[in-house]
PDB file of N, CA and C in Angstrom:
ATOM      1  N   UNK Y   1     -17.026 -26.214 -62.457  1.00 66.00           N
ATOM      2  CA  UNK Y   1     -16.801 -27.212 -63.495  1.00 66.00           C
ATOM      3  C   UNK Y   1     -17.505 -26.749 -64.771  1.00 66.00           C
ATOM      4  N   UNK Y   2     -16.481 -27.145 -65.943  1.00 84.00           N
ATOM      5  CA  UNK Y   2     -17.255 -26.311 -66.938  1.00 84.00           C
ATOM      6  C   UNK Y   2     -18.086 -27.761 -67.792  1.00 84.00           C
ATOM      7  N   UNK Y   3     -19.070 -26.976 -68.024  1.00 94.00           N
ATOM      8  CA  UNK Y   3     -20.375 -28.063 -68.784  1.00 94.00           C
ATOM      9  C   UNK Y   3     -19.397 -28.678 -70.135  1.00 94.00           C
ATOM     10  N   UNK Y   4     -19.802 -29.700 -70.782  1.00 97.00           N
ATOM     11  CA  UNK Y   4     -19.264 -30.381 -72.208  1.00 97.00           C
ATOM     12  C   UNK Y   4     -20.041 -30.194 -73.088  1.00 97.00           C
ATOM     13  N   UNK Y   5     -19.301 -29.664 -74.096  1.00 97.00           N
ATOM     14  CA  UNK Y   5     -20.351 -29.548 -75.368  1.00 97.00           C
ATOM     15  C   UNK Y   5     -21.007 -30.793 -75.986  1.00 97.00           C
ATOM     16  N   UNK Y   6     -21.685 -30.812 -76.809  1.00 97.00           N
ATOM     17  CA  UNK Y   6     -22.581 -31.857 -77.583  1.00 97.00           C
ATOM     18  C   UNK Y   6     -21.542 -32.619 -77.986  1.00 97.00           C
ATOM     19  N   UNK Y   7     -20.725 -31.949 -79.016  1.00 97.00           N
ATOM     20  CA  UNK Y   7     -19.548 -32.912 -79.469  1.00 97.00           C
ATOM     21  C   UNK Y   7     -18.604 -33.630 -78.251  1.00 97.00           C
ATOM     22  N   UNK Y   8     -18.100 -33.077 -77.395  1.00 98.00           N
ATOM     23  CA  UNK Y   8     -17.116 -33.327 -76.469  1.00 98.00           C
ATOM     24  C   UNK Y   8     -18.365 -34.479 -75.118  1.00 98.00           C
ATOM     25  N   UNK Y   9     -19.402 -34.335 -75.043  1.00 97.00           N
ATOM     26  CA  UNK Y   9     -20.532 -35.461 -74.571  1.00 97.00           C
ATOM     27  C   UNK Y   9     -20.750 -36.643 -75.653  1.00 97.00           C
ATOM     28  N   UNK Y  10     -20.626 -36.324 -76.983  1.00 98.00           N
ATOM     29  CA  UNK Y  10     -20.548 -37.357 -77.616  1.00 98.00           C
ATOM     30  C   UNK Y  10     -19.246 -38.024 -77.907  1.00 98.00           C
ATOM     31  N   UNK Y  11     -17.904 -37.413 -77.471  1.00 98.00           N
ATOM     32  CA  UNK Y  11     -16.733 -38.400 -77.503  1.00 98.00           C
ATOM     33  C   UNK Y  11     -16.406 -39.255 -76.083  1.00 98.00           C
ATOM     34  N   UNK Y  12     -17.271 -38.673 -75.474  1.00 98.00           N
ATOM     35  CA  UNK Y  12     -17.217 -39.373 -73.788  1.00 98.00           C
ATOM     36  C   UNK Y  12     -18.030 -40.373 -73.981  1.00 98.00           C
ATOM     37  N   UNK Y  13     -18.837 -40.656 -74.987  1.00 97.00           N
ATOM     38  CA  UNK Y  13     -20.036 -41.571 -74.977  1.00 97.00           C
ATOM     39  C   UNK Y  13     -19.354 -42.347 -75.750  1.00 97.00           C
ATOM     40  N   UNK Y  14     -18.888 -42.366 -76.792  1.00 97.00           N
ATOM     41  CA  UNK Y  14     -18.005 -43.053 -78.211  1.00 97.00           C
ATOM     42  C   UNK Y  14     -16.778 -44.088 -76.722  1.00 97.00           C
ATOM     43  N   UNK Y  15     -16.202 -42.745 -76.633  1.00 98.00           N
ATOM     44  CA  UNK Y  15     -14.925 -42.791 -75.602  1.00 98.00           C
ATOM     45  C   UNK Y  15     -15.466 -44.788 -74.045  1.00 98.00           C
ATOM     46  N   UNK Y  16     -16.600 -44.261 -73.862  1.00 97.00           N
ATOM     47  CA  UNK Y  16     -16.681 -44.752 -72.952  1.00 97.00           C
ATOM     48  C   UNK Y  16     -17.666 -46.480 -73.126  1.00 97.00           C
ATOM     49  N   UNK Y  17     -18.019 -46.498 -74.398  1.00 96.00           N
ATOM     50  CA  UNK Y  17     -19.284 -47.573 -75.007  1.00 96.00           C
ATOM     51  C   UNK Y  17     -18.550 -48.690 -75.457  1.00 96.00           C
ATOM     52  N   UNK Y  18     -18.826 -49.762 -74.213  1.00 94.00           N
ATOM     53  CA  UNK Y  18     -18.098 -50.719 -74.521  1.00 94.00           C
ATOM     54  C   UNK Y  18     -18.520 -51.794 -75.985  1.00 94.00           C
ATOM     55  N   UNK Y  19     -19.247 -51.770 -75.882  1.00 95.00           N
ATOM     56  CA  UNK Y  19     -20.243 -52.272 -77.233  1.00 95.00           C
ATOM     57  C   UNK Y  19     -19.924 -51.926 -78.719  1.00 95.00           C
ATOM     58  N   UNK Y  20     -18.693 -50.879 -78.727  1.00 95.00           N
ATOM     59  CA  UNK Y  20     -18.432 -50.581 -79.826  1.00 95.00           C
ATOM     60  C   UNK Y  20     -16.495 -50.282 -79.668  1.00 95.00           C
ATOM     61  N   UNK Y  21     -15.873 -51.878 -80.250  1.00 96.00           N
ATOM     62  CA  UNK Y  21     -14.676 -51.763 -80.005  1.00 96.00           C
ATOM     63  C   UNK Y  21     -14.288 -50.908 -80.985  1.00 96.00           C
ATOM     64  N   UNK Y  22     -14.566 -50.306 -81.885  1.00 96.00           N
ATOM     65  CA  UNK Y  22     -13.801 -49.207 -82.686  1.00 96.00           C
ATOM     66  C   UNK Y  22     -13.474 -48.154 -81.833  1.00 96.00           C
ATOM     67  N   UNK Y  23     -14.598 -47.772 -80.982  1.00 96.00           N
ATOM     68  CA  UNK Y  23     -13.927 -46.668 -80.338  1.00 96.00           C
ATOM     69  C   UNK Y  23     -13.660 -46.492 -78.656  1.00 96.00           C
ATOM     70  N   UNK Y  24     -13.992 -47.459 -78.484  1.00 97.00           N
ATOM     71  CA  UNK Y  24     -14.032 -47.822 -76.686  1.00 97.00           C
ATOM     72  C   UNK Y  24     -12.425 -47.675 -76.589  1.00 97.00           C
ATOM     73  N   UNK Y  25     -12.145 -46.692 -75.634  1.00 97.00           N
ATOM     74  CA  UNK Y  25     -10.821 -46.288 -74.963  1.00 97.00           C
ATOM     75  C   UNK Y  25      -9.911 -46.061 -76.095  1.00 97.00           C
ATOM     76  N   UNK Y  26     -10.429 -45.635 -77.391  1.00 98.00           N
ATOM     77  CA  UNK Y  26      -9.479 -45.264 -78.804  1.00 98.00           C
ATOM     78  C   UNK Y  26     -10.151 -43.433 -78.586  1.00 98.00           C
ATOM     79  N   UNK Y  27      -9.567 -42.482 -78.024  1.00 98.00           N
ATOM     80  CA  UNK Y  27      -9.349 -41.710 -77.959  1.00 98.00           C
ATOM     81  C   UNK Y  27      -9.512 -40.614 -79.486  1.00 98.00           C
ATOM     82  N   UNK Y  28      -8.671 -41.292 -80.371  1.00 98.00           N
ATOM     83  CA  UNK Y  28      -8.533 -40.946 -82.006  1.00 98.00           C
ATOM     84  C   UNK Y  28      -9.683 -41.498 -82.842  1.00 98.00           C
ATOM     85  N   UNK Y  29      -9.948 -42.513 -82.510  1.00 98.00           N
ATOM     86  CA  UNK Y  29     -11.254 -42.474 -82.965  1.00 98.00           C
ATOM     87  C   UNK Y  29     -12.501 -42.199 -82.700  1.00 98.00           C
ATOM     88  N   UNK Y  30     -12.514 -41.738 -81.420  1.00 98.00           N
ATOM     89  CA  UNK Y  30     -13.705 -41.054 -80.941  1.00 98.00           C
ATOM     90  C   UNK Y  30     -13.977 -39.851 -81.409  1.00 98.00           C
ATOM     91  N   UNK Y  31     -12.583 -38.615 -81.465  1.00 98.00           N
ATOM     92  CA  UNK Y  31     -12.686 -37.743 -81.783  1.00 98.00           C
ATOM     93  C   UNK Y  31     -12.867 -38.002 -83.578  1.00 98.00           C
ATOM     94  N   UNK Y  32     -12.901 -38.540 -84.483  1.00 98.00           N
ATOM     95  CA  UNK Y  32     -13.019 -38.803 -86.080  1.00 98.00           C
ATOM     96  C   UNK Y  32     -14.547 -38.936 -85.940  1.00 98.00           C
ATOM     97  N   UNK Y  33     -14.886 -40.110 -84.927  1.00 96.00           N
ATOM     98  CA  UNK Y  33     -16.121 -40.148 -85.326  1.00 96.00           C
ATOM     99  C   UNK Y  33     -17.147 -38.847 -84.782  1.00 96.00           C
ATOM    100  N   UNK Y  34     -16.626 -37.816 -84.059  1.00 97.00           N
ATOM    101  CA  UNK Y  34     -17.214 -36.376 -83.500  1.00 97.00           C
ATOM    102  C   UNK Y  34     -16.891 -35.285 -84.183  1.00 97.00           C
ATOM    103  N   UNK Y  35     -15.798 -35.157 -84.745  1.00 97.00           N
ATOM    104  CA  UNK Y  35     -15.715 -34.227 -85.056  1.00 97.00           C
ATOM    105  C   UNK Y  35     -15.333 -33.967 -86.751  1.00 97.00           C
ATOM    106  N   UNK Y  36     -15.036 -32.760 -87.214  1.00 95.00           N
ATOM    107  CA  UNK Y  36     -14.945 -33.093 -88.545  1.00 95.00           C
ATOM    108  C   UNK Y  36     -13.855 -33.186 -88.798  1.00 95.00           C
ATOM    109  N   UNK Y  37     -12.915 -34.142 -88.511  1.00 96.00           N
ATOM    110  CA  UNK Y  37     -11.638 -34.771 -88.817  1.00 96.00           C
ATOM    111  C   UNK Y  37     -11.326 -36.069 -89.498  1.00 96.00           C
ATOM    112  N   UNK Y  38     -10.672 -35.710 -90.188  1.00 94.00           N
ATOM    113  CA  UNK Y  38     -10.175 -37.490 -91.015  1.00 94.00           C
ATOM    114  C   UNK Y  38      -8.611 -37.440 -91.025  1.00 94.00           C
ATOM    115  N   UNK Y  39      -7.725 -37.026 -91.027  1.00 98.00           N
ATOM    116  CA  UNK Y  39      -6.828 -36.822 -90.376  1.00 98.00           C
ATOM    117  C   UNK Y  39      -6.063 -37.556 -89.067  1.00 98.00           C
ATOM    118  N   UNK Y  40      -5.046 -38.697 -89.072  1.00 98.00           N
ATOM    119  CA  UNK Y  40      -5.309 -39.411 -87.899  1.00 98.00           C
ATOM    120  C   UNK Y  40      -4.667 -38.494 -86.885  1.00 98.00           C
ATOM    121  N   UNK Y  41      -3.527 -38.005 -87.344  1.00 98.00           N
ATOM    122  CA  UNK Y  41      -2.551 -37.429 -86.828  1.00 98.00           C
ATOM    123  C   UNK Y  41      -3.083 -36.672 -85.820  1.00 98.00           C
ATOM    124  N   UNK Y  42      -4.054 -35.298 -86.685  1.00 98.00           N
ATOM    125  CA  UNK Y  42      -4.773 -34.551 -86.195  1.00 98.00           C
ATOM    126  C   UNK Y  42      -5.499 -35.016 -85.266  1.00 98.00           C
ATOM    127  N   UNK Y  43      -6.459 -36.187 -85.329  1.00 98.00           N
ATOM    128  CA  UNK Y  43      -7.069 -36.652 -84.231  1.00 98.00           C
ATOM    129  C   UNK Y  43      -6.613 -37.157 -83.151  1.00 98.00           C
ATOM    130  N   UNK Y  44      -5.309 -37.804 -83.021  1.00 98.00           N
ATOM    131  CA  UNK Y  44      -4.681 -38.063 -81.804  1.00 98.00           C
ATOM    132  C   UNK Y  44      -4.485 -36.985 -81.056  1.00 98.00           C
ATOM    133  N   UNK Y  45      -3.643 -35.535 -81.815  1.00 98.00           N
ATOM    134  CA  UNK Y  45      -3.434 -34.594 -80.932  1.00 98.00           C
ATOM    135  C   UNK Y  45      -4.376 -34.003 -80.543  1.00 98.00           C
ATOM    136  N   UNK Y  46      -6.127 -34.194 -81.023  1.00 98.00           N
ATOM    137  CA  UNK Y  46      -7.130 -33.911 -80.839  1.00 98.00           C
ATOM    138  C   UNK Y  46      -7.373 -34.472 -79.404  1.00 98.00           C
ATOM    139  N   UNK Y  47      -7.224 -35.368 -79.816  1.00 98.00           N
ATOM    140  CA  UNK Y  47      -8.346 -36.715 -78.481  1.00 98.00           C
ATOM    141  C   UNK Y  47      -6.864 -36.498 -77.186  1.00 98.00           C
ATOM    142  N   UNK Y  48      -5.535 -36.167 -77.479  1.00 98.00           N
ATOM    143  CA  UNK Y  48      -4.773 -35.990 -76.570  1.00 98.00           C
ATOM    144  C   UNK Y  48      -5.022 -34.866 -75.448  1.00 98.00           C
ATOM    145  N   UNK Y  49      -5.385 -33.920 -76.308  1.00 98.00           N
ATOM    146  CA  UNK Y  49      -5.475 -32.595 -75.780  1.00 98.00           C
ATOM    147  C   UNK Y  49      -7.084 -32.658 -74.797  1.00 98.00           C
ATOM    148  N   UNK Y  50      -8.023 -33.168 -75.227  1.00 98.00           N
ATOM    149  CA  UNK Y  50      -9.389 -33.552 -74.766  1.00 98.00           C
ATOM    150  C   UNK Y  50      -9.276 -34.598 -73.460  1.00 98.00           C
ATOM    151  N   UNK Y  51      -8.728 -35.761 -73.625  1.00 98.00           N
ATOM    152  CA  UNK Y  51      -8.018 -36.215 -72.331  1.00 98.00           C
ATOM    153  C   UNK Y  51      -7.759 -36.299 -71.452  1.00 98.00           C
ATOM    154  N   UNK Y  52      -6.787 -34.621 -71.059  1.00 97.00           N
ATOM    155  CA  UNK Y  52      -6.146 -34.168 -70.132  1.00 97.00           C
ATOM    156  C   UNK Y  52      -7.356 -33.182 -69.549  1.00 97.00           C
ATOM    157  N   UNK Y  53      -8.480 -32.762 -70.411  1.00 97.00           N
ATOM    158  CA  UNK Y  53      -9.347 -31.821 -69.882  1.00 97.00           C
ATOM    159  C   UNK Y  53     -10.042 -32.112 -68.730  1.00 97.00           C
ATOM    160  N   UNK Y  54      -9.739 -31.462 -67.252  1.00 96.00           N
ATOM    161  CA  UNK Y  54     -10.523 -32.272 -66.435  1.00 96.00           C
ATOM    162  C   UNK Y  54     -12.224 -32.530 -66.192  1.00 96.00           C
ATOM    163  N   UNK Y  55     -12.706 -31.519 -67.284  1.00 96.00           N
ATOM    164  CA  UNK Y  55     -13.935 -31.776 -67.236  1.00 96.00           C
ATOM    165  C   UNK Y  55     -14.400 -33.115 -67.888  1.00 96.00           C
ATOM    166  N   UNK Y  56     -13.381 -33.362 -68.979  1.00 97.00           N
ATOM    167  CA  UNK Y  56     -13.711 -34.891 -69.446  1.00 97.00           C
ATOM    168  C   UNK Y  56     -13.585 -35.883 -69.181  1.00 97.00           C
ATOM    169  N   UNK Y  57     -12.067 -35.666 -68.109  1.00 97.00           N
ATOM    170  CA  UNK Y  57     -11.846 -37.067 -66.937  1.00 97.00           C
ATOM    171  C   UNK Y  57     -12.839 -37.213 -66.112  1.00 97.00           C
ATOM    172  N   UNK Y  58     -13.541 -36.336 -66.215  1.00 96.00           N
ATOM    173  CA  UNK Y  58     -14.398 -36.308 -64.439  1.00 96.00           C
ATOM    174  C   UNK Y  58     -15.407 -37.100 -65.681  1.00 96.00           C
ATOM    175  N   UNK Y  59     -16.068 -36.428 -66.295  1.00 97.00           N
ATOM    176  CA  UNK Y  59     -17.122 -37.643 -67.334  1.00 97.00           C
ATOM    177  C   UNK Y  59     -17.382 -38.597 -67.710  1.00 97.00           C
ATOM    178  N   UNK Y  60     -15.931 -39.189 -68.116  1.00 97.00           N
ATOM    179  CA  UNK Y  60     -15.561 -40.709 -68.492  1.00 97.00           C
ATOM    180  C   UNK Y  60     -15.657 -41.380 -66.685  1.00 97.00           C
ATOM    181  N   UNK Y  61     -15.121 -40.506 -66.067  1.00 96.00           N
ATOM    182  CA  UNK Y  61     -15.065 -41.258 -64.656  1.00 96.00           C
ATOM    183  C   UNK Y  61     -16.505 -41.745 -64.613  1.00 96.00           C
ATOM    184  N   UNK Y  62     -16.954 -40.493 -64.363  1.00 94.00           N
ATOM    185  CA  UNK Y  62     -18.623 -40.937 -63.729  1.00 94.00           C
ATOM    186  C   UNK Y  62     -19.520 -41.814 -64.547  1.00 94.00           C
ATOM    187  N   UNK Y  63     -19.175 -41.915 -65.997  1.00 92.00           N
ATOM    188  CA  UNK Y  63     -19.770 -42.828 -67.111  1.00 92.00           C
ATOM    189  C   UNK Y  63     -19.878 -44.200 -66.637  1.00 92.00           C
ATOM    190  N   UNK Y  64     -18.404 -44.484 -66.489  1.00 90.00           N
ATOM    191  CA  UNK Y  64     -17.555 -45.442 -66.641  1.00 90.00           C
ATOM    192  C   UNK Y  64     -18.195 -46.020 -65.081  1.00 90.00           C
ATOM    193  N   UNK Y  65     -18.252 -45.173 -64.074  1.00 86.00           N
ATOM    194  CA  UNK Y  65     -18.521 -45.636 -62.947  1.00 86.00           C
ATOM    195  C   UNK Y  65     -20.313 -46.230 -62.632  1.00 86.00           C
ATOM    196  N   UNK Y  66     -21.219 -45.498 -63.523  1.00 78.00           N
ATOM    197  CA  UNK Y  66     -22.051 -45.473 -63.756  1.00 78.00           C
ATOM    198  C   UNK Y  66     -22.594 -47.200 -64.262  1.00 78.00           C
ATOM    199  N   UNK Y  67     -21.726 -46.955 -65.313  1.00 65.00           N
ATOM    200  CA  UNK Y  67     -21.731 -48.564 -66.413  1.00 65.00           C
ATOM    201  C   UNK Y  67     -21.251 -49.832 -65.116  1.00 65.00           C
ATOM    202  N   UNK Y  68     -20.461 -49.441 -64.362  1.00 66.00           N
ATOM    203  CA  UNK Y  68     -19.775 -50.545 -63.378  1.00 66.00           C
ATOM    204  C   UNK Y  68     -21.163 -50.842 -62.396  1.00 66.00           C
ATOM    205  N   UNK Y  69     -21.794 -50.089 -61.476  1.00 66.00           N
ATOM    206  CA  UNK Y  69     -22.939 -50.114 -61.072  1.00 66.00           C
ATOM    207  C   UNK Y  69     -23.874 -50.817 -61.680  1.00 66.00           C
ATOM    208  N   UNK Y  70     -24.211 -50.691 -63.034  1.00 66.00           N
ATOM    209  CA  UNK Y  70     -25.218 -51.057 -63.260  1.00 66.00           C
ATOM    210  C   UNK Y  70     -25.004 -52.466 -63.712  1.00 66.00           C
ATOM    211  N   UNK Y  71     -23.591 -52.908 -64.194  1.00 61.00           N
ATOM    212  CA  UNK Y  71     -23.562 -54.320 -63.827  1.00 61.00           C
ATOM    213  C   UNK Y  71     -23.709 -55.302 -62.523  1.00 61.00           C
ATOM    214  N   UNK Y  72     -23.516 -54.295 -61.673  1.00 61.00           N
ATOM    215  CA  UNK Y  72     -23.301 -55.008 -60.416  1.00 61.00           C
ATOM    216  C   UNK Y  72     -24.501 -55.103 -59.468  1.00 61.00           C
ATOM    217  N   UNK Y  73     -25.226 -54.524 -60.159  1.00 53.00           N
ATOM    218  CA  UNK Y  73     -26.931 -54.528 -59.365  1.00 53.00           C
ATOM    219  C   UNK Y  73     -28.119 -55.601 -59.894  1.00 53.00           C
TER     220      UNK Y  73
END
């Protein structure tokens, strides 16, 4: 499994923070607010392509699964 960069750990964090509806499960805006894009277009096919990466599904999984736990304890 390949490690996530700083940026791509910080769109899993954007990606996954429920506390902040701008970017919670907005894909395009996770990647705007990570990377140096303003561009929406660009950022969809950004955050599309990031997505499908399975190192980032597996991240958001375990985040996401993480966050569920700790409500439930």
């Amino acid at each position: 499994r390949k490690a996530l960069t700083m940026k791509e750990k910080s769109f899993v964090s954007d990606y996954t923070n429920k506390n902040n509806p701008k970017t919670f499960g907005n894909g395009t805006q996770s990647i705007i607010n990570n990377y140096n894009v303003s561009n929406e277009n660009t950022a969809a096919v950004m955050a599309n392509t990031k997505l499908r990466k399975s190192n980032i599904v597996q991240a958001i999984e375990r985040k996401t699964l993480k966050k569920e736990e700790s409500l439930t304890c």
